[in-house]
PDB file of C-alpha atoms in Angstrom:
ATOM      1  CA  MET A 716      12.916 -15.286  30.898  1.00 46.00           C
ATOM      2  CA  THR A 717      11.588 -15.079  27.339  1.00 53.00           C
ATOM      3  CA  LEU A 718      11.860 -17.372  24.349  1.00 55.00           C
ATOM      4  CA  GLY A 719      14.283 -14.907  22.812  1.00 57.00           C
ATOM      5  CA  SER A 720      16.567 -14.826  25.831  1.00 57.00           C
ATOM      6  CA  THR A 721      20.240 -14.445  24.989  1.00 62.00           C
ATOM      7  CA  THR A 722      21.480 -15.780  28.317  1.00 68.00           C
ATOM      8  CA  ILE A 723      20.111 -19.336  27.978  1.00 67.00           C
ATOM      9  CA  LYS A 724      21.386 -21.782  25.387  1.00 71.00           C
ATOM     10  CA  GLY A 725      19.172 -24.270  23.573  1.00 71.00           C
ATOM     11  CA  ASN A 726      15.555 -24.388  22.501  1.00 73.00           C
ATOM     12  CA  LEU A 727      13.129 -23.156  25.154  1.00 76.00           C
ATOM     13  CA  ARG A 728       9.988 -24.134  23.243  1.00 79.00           C
ATOM     14  CA  PRO A 729       8.037 -26.979  24.802  1.00 82.00           C
ATOM     15  CA  LYS A 730       7.748 -30.340  23.045  1.00 88.00           C
ATOM     16  CA  PHE A 731       4.306 -31.090  21.594  1.00 91.00           C
ATOM     17  CA  THR A 732       2.525 -34.364  22.161  1.00 93.00           C
ATOM     18  CA  LYS A 733       1.311 -36.270  19.106  1.00 95.00           C
ATOM     19  CA  GLU A 734      -2.249 -35.070  19.736  1.00 96.00           C
ATOM     20  CA  GLU A 735      -1.123 -31.447  20.039  1.00 95.00           C
ATOM     21  CA  ALA A 736       0.988 -31.677  16.878  1.00 94.00           C
ATOM     22  CA  ALA A 737      -1.944 -33.238  14.979  1.00 97.00           C
ATOM     23  CA  PHE A 738      -4.275 -30.488  16.215  1.00 97.00           C
ATOM     24  CA  ILE A 739      -1.839 -27.766  15.149  1.00 95.00           C
ATOM     25  CA  LYS A 740      -1.396 -29.381  11.725  1.00 96.00           C
ATOM     26  CA  GLN A 741      -5.179 -29.613  11.223  1.00 98.00           C
ATOM     27  CA  GLU A 742      -5.732 -26.058  12.448  1.00 97.00           C
ATOM     28  CA  LEU A 743      -3.033 -24.749  10.102  1.00 97.00           C
ATOM     29  CA  ALA A 744      -4.629 -26.527   7.135  1.00 97.00           C
ATOM     30  CA  GLU A 745      -8.028 -25.027   8.016  1.00 98.00           C
ATOM     31  CA  GLN A 746      -6.526 -21.539   8.343  1.00 97.00           C
ATOM     32  CA  ILE A 747      -4.832 -21.869   4.959  1.00 97.00           C
ATOM     33  CA  ASP A 748      -8.162 -22.894   3.405  1.00 98.00           C
ATOM     34  CA  ARG A 749      -9.886 -19.878   4.998  1.00 97.00           C
ATOM     35  CA  TYR A 750      -7.091 -17.600   3.769  1.00 94.00           C
ATOM     36  CA  LYS A 751      -7.403 -18.910   0.198  1.00 96.00           C
ATOM     37  CA  LYS A 752     -11.162 -18.308   0.304  1.00 96.00           C
ATOM     38  CA  ILE A 753     -10.659 -14.728   1.491  1.00 93.00           C
ATOM     39  CA  VAL A 754      -8.061 -14.097  -1.226  1.00 91.00           C
ATOM     40  CA  ALA A 755     -10.436 -15.430  -3.894  1.00 94.00           C
ATOM     41  CA  GLU A 756     -13.258 -13.197  -2.626  1.00 93.00           C
ATOM     42  CA  GLN A 757     -10.976 -10.143  -2.611  1.00 91.00           C
ATOM     43  CA  GLU A 758      -9.683 -10.901  -6.105  1.00 91.00           C
ATOM     44  CA  ALA A 759     -13.277 -11.183  -7.351  1.00 94.00           C
ATOM     45  CA  LEU A 760     -13.867  -7.620  -6.113  1.00 93.00           C
ATOM     46  CA  THR A 761     -10.996  -6.183  -8.172  1.00 91.00           C
ATOM     47  CA  PRO A 762     -13.147  -4.715 -10.990  1.00 92.00           C
ATOM     48  CA  GLN A 763     -15.526  -3.145  -8.463  1.00 95.00           C
ATOM     49  CA  ARG A 764     -12.595  -1.829  -6.406  1.00 92.00           C
ATOM     50  CA  GLU A 765     -11.079  -0.198  -9.508  1.00 91.00           C
ATOM     51  CA  LYS A 766     -14.438   1.477 -10.144  1.00 95.00           C
ATOM     52  CA  TRP A 767     -14.597   2.713  -6.533  1.00 94.00           C
ATOM     53  CA  VAL A 768     -11.098   4.214  -6.783  1.00 92.00           C
ATOM     54  CA  LYS A 769     -11.945   5.937 -10.072  1.00 92.00           C
ATOM     55  CA  GLU A 770     -15.153   7.387  -8.599  1.00 95.00           C
ATOM     56  CA  PHE A 771     -13.288   8.544  -5.480  1.00 94.00           C
ATOM     57  CA  LEU A 772     -10.609  10.307  -7.505  1.00 93.00           C
ATOM     58  CA  GLU A 773     -13.241  12.017  -9.656  1.00 94.00           C
ATOM     59  CA  ARG A 774     -15.129  13.095  -6.541  1.00 94.00           C
ATOM     60  CA  ILE A 775     -12.152  14.670  -4.750  1.00 93.00           C
ATOM     61  CA  GLN A 776     -11.064  16.410  -7.965  1.00 94.00           C
ATOM     62  CA  SER A 777     -14.511  17.869  -8.675  1.00 93.00           C
ATOM     63  CA  ARG A 778     -16.300  18.320  -5.321  1.00 92.00           C
ATOM     64  CA  GLY A 779     -13.335  18.068  -2.973  1.00 91.00           C
ATOM     65  CA  PHE A 780     -13.376  16.824   0.607  1.00 89.00           C
ATOM     66  CA  HIS A 781     -13.687  18.347   4.062  1.00 90.00           C
ATOM     67  CA  VAL A 782     -10.249  18.973   5.524  1.00 90.00           C
ATOM     68  CA  HIS A 783     -11.622  20.300   8.814  1.00 91.00           C
ATOM     69  CA  ALA A 784     -15.188  21.064   9.883  1.00 88.00           C
ATOM     70  CA  GLY A 785     -16.538  23.370   7.150  1.00 87.00           C
ATOM     71  CA  LEU A 786     -13.203  23.791   5.338  1.00 92.00           C
ATOM     72  CA  LYS A 787     -13.337  22.027   1.986  1.00 91.00           C
ATOM     73  CA  ARG A 788     -10.449  21.449  -0.433  1.00 93.00           C
ATOM     74  CA  VAL A 789     -10.554  20.376  -4.064  1.00 94.00           C
ATOM     75  CA  ILE A 790      -7.564  18.301  -5.148  1.00 93.00           C
ATOM     76  CA  PRO A 791      -6.112  19.414  -8.494  1.00 93.00           C
ATOM     77  CA  LYS A 792      -5.379  16.661 -11.029  1.00 91.00           C
ATOM     78  CA  ASN A 793      -1.638  17.370 -10.894  1.00 92.00           C
ATOM     79  CA  GLU A 794      -1.583  16.422  -7.164  1.00 92.00           C
ATOM     80  CA  VAL A 795      -3.018  12.964  -7.783  1.00 91.00           C
ATOM     81  CA  ARG A 796      -0.368  10.363  -8.487  1.00 90.00           C
ATOM     82  CA  PRO A 797      -1.187   8.501 -11.704  1.00 89.00           C
ATOM     83  CA  ARG A 798      -1.800   4.757 -11.474  1.00 87.00           C
ATOM     84  CA  ASP A 799       1.245   2.745 -12.513  1.00 89.00           C
ATOM     85  CA  GLY A 800      -0.656  -0.271 -13.808  1.00 86.00           C
ATOM     86  CA  ARG A 801      -0.113  -2.475 -10.769  1.00 87.00           C
ATOM     87  CA  PRO A 802      -3.198  -4.039  -9.199  1.00 83.00           C
ATOM     88  CA  LEU A 803      -4.440  -2.522  -5.975  1.00 85.00           C
ATOM     89  CA  GLN A 804      -3.086  -4.389  -2.997  1.00 83.00           C
ATOM     90  CA  VAL A 805      -5.597  -5.289  -0.314  1.00 81.00           C
ATOM     91  CA  ILE A 806      -4.226  -5.979   3.143  1.00 82.00           C
ATOM     92  CA  PHE A 807      -6.386  -8.199   5.327  1.00 69.00           C
TER      93      PHE A 807
END
């Protein structure tokens, strides 16, 4: 039987003791702090990331990239989607 069972009525999740609930609350607060730190570090890299993207686009439009083994392809400018002004989204 799983927690998402449709044949059993009611809440199947176990009750937490006060110590367990306090631990979970503390752990959640620590994880949120770590997450905020990571977000701040990633946001600080935004100017550098924009530079990396610009250099990458220039490189594939001038030198190209290896599609397979020794086969190289240069990407024409009309195949590169223009940036729409939104910031790059980093998934972590």
